[in-house]
Coordinates of C-alpha atoms and ligand atoms in Angstrom, one line a residue:
X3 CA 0.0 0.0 0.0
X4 CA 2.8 2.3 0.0
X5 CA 4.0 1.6 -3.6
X6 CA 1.2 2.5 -5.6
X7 CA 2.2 2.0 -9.6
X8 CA 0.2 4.7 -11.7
X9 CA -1.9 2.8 -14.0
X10 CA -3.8 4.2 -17.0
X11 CA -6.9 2.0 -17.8
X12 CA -9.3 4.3 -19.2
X13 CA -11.0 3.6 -23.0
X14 CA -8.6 6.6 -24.6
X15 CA -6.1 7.0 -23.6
X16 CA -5.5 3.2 -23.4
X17 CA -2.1 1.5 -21.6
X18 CA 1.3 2.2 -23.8
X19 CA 3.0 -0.7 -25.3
X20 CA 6.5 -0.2 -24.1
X21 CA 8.1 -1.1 -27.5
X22 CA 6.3 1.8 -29.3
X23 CA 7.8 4.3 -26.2
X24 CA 11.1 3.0 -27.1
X25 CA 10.8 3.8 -30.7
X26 CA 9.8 7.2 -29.7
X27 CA 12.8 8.1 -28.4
X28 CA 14.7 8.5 -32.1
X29 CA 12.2 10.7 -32.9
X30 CA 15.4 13.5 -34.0
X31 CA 14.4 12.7 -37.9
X32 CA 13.4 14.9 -40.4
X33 CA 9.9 14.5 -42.2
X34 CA 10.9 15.1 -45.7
X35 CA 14.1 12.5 -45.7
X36 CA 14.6 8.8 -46.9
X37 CA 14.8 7.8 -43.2
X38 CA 10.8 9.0 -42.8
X39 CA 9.2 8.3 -45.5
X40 CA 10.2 4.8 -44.9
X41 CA 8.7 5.0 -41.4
X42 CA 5.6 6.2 -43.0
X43 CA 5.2 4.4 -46.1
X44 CA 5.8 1.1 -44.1
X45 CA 2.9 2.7 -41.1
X46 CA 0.7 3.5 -43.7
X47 CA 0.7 0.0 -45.1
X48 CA 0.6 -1.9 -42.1
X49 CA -2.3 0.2 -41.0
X50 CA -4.0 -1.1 -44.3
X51 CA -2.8 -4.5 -43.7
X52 CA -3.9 -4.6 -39.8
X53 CA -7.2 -2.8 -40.9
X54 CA -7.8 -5.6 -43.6
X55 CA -8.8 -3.2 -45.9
X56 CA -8.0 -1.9 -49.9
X57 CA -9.3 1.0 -49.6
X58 CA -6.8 4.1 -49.2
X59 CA -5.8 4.5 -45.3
X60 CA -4.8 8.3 -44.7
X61 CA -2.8 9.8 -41.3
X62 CA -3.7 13.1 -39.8
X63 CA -1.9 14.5 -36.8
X64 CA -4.7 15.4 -34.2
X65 CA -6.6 13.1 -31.8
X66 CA -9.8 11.6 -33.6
X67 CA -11.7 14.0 -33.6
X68 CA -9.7 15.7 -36.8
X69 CA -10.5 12.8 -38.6
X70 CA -13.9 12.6 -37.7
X71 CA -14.0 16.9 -39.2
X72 CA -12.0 15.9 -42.6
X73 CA -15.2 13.0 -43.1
X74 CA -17.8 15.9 -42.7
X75 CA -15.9 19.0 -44.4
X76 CA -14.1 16.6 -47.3
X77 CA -17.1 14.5 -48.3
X78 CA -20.3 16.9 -48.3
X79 CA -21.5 20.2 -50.0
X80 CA -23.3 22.8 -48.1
X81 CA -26.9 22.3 -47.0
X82 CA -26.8 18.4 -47.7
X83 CA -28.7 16.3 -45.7
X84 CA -27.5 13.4 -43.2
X85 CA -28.7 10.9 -41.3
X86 CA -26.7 10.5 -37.6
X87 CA -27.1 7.9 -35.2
X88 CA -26.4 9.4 -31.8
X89 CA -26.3 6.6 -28.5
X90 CA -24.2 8.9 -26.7
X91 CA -21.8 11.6 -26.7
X92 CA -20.3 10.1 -29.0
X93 CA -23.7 10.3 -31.5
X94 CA -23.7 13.8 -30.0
X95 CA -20.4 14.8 -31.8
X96 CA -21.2 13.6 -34.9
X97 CA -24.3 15.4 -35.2
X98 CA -22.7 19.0 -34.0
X99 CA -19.3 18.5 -36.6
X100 CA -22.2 18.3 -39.4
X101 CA -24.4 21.1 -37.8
X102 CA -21.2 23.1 -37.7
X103 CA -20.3 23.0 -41.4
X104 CA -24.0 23.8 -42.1
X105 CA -26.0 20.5 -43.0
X106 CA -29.1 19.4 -42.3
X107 CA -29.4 17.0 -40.0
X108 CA -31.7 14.1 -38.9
X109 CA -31.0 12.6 -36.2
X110 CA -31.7 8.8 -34.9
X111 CA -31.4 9.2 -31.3
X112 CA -30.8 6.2 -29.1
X113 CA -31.2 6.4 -25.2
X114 CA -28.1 6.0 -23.7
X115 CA -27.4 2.4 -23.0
X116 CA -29.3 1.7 -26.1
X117 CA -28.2 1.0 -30.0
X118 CA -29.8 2.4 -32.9
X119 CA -31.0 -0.6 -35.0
X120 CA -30.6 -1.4 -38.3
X121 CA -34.3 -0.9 -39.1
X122 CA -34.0 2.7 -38.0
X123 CA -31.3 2.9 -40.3
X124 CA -33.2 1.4 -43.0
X125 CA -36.4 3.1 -42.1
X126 CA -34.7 6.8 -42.4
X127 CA -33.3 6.5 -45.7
X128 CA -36.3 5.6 -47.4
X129 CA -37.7 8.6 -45.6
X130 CA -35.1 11.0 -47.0
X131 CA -33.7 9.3 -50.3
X132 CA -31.6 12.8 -50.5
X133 CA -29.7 11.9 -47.4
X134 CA -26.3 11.9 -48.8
X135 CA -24.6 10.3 -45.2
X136 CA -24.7 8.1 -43.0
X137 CA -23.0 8.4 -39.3
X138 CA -22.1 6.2 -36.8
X139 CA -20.4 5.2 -34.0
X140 CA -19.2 1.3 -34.2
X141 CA -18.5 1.0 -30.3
X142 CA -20.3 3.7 -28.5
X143 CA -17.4 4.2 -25.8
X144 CA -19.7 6.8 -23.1
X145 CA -21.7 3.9 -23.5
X146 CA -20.6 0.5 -23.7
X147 CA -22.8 0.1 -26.8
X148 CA -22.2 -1.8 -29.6
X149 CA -23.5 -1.1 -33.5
X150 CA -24.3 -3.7 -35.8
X151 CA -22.4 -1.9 -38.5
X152 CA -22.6 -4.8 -41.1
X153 CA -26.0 -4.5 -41.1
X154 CA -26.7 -0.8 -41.6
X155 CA -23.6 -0.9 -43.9
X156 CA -25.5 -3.4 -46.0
X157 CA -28.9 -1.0 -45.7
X158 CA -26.9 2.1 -46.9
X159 CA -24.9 0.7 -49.9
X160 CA -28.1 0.2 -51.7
X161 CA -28.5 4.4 -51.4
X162 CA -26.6 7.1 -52.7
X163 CA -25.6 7.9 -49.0
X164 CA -21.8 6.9 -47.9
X165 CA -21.3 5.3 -44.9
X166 CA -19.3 6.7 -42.4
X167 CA -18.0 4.6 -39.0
X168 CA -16.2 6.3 -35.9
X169 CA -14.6 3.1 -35.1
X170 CA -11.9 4.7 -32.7
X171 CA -12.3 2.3 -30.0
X172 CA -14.6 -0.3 -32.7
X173 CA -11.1 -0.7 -34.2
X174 CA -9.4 -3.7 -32.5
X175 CA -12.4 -5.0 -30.2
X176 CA -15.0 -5.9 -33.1
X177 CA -14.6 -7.2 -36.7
X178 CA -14.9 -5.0 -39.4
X179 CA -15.1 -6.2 -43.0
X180 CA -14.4 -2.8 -44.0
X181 CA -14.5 -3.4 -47.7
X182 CA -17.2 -6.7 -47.8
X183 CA -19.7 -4.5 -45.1
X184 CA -19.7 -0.9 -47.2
X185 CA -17.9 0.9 -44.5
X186 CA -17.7 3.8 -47.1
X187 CA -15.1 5.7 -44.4
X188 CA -13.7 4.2 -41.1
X189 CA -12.1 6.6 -38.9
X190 CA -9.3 5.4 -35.6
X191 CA -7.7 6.6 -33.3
X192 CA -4.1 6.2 -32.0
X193 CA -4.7 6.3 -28.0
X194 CA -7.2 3.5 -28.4
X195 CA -6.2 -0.1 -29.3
X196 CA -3.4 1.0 -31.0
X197 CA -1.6 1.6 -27.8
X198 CA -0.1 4.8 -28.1
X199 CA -0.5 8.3 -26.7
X200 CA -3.3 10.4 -28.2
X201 CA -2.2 12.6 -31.3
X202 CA -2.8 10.5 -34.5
X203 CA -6.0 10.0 -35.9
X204 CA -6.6 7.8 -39.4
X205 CA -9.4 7.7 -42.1
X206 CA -9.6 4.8 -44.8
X207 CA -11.6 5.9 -48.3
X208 CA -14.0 3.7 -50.3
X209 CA -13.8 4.5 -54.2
X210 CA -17.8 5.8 -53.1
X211 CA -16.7 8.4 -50.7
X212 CA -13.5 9.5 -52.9
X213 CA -16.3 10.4 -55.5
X214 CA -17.5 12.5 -53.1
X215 CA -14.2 15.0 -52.7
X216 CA -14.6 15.2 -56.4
X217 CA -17.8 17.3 -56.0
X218 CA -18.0 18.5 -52.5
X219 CA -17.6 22.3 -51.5
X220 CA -17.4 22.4 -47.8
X221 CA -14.5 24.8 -46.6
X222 CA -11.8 22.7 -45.5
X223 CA -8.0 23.4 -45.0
X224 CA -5.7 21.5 -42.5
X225 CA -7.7 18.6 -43.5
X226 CA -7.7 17.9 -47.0
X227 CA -7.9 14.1 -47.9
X228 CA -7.0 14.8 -51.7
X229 CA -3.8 16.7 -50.5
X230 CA -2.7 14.2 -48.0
X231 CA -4.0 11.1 -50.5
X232 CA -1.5 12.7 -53.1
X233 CA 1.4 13.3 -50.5
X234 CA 0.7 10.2 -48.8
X235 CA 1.4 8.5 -52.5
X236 CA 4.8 9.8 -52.1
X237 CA 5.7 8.9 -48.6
X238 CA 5.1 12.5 -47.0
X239 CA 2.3 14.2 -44.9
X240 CA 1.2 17.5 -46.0
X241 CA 2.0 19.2 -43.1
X242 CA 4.9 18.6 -40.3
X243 CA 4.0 15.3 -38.8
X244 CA 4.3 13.9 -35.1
X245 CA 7.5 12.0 -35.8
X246 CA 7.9 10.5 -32.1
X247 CA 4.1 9.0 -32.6
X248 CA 4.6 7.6 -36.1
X249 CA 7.6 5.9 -35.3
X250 CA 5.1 4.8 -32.1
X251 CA 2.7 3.6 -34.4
X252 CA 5.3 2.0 -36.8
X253 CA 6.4 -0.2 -33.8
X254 CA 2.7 -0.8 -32.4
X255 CA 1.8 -2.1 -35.8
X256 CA 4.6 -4.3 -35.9
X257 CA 3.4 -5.5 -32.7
X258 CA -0.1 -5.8 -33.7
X259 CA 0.8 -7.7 -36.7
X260 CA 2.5 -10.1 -34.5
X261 CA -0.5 -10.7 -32.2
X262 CA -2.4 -10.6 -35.2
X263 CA -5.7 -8.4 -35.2
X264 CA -7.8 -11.2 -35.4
X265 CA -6.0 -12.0 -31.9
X266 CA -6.5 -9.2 -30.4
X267 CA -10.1 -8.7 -31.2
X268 CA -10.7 -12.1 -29.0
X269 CA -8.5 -11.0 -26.2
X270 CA -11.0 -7.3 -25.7
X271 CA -14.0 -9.4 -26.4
X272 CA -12.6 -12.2 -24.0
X273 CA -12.0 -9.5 -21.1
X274 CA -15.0 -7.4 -21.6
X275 CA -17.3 -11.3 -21.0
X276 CA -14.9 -11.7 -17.9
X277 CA -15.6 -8.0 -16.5
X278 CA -19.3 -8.3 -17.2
X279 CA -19.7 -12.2 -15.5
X280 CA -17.5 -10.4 -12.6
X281 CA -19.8 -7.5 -12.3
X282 CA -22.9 -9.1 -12.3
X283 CA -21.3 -11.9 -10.0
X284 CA -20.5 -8.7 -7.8
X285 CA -24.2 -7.7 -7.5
X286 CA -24.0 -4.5 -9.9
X287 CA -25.8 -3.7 -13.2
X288 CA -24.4 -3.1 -16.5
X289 CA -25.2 0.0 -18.5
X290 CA -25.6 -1.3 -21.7
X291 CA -29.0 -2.3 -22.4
X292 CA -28.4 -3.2 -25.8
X293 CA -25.2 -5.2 -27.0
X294 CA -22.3 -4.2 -25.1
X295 CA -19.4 -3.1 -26.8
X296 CA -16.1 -5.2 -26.0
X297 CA -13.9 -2.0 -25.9
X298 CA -15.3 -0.9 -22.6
X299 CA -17.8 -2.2 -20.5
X300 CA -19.7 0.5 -18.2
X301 CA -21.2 -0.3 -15.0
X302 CA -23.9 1.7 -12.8
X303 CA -22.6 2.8 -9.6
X304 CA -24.4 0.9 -6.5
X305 CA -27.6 2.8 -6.0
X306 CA -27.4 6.1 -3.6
X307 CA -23.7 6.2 -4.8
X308 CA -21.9 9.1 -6.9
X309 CA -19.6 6.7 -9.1
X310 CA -16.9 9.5 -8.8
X311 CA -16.4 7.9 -5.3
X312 CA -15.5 4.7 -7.3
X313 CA -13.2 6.2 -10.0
X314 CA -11.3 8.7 -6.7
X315 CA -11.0 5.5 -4.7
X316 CA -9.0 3.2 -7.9
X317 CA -7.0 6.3 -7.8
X318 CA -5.9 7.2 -4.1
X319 CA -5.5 3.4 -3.4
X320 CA -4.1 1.7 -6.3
X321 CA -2.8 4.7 -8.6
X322 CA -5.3 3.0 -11.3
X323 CA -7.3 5.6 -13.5
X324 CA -10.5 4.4 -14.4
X325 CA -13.1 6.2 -16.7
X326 CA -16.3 8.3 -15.0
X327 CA -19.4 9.0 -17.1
X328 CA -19.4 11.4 -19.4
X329 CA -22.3 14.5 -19.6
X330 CA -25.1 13.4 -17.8
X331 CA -24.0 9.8 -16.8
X332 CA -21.5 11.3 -14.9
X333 CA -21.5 10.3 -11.4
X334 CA -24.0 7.5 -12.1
X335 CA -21.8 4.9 -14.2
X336 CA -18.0 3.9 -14.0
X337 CA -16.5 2.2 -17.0
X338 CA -13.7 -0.7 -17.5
X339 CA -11.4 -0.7 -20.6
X340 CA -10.4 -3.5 -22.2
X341 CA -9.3 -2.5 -26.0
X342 CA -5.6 -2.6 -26.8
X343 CA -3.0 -3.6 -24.3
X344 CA -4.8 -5.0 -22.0
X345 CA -4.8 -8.2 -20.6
X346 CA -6.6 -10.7 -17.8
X347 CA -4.1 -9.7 -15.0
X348 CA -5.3 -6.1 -15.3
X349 CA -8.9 -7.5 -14.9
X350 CA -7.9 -9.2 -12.5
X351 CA -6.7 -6.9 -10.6
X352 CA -9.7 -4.2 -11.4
X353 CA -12.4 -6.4 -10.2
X354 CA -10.0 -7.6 -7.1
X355 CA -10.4 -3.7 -6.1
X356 CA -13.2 -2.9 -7.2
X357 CA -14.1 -5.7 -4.3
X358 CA -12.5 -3.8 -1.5
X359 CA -13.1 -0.5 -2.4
X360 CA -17.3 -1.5 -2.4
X361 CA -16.5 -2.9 0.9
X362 CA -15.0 0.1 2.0
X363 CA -18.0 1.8 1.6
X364 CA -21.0 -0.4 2.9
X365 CA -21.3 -2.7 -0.4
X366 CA -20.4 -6.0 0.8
X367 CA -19.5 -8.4 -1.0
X368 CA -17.8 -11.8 -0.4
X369 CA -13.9 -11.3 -1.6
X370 CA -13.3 -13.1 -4.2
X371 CA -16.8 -13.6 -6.1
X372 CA -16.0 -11.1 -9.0
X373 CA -12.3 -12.0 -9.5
X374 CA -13.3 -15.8 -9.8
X375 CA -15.9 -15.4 -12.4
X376 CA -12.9 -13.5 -14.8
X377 CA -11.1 -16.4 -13.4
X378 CA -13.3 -18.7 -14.8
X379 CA -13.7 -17.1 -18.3
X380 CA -9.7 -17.1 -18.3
X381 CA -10.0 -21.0 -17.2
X382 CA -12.5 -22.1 -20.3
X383 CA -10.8 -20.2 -23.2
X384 CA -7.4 -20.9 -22.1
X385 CA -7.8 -24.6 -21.5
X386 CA -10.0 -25.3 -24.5
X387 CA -6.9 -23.4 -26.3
X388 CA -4.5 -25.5 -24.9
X389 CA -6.4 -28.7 -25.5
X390 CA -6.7 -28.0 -29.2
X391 CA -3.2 -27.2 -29.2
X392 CA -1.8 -30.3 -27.9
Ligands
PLP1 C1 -12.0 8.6 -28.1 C2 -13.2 8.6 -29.1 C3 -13.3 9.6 -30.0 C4 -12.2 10.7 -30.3 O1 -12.0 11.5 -29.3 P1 -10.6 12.4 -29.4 O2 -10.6 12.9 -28.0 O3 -10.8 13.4 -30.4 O4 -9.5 11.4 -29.7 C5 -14.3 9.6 -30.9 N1 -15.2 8.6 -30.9 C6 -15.1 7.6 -30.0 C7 -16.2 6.6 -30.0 C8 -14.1 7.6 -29.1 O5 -14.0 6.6 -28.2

């Protein structure tokens, strides 16, 4: 109790693989030498590779958000109409980037803890056939929600719409058949499962949205896909990059690519089923009503608590930070990461104090009873592996 190790374990930013720190540190290069544009060119095809994707994968150097702004201000023209699915803050910021640059919007509205369904999806696009966008968030992180992008994917290719996926912390904690689903744009983030520190945002570009840039007159300047598409050909950003992150990335990929992304898809959904058996196990509710998202699960605070109480307690007694609510579920939820480098002995170890820190305030519970249901989802996918393997 008097060495307390600072630990990050919130859903952005996400624990730092200590290979991509190292490869930080010979971050004295020059962006327009040999010596980068290798380091990008090779990034910018493993993100392609790790993404599984043939579309064109672009970099920009702001947290995703940026990203997120190039999709609205590169692929519309003023006044067009879009549809935006909005479960949670996350919703929220889609649909005030697109009221910002002046379209109209209409908005699917989930409550929180909730998914917008498919059938919504479908439902609105017959209603406006000159919706020219689609929005979404793949993993809903305020949340915990999960989108079934395949199937609205599937409902929008058959309009004139593009289909456009935050999948900042979908990325690496769902499968995304980004070409096979019509996930028109798919836009990540670096401090997510790519386990690196926030600054690096990318955006991959079906041959349907590229048609867009052709035509579409929203103002637009740091972010200009056609200008970093044609840069990007030659092994340069348009602007100065973050070489300390790229050379990050480079190494996470390397390290991803190891795993392999299929890999660690299974190892977030495999901890998020252990947190949520351990919670429930525990006596608490989840949040999500509809399919929880394996990037982070959010839990409700005890009733009569302020979850704050929860998040300050990780904090002063194990140096852990853990994610609060955002907006109004502040206070009322506390939420677990589990996307990038994460793996059971960090659950482990969050459910074991989560256990004495509800104990410490009037919550009892039997030590132990959430820690041994992660055990046992560790137990039955380990062993089965190691069965099959021998
Ligand atoms: C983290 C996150 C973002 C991006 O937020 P930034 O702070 O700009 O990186 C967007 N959408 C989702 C779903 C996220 O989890």
């Amino acid at each position: 109790m008097h060495i307390r190790k600072q630990r990050l374990l919130t859903p952005g930013p996400t624990p730092l693989y200590p290979g991509a720190l190292q490869a930080m540190m010979a971050s004295d290069i020059h962006h327009r030498t040999e010596d980068f544009r290798r380091v990008y060119q090779a990034a910018l095809r493993d993100l392609k590779e790790v993404l599984g994707t043939s579309h064109d994968v672009l970099v920009f150097c702001s947290s995703g958000t940026g990203a997120m702004e190039a999709a609205v201000s590169n692929l519309f023209s003023r006044g067009e109409k879009v549809i935006c699915c909005s479960a949670g803050k996350f919703g929220e910021r889609w649909v005030e980037i697109s009221r910002a640059f002046g379209l109209e919007t209409v908005v699917l509205e989930a409550e929180y803890g909730r998914a917008v369904s498919v059938e919504r999806v479908a439902e609105a696009l017959a209603a406006h056939p000159d919706a020219r966008g689609v929005f979404v968030q793949a993993s809903e992180t305020s949340t915990g929600v999960a989108h079934d992008v395949r199937g609205m994917g599937e409902a929008v290719a058959r309009t004139e719409a593009i289909f456009v996926v935050d999948a900042i912390t979908g990325i690496g904690t769902m499968p995304l058949d980004i070409d096979g689903w019509g996930l028109d744009v798919v836009v990540g983030g670096s401090q997510k499962a790519f386990m690196i520190p926030p600054g690096l945002s990318f955006i991959t570009l079906s041959p349907k949205a590229w048609q867009r840039a052709e035509t579409a007159n929203l103002p637009h300047y740091y972010f200009d896909l056609k200008k970093e598409k044609k840069n990007a050909d030659k092994g340069e950003s348009s602007w100065t990059p973050s070489t300390s992150l790229l050379l990050a990335l480079g190494a996470a990929l390397t390290y991803i690519k190891q795993v392999g992304m299929d890999k660690l898809i299974e190892n977030a959904q495999l901890l998020a089923r252990a947190t949520r058996e351990a919670v429930r196990e525990i006596g608490l509710e989840l949040f999500a009503v509809d399919t929880p998202a394996a990037s982070v699960t959010a839990v409700k605070a005890p009733a009569g608590w302020d979850s704050g109480l929860i998040v300050k307690e990780f904090r002063n007694r194990f140096g852990a930070i853990i994610a609060n609510g955002q907006g109004v579920m502040r206070g009322k939820i506390f939420r677990i990461a589990h996307l990038g480098y994460f793996d059971f002995a960090d659950i482990f170890a969050i459910i074991a104090g989560l256990e004495i820190i509800l104990n410490a305030h009037g919550f009892p519970v039997r030590y132990g009873t959430g820690v041994a249901a992660a055990q046992k989802v560790y137990a039955e996918a380990a062993f089965a592996r190691e069965a099959a393997l021998a």
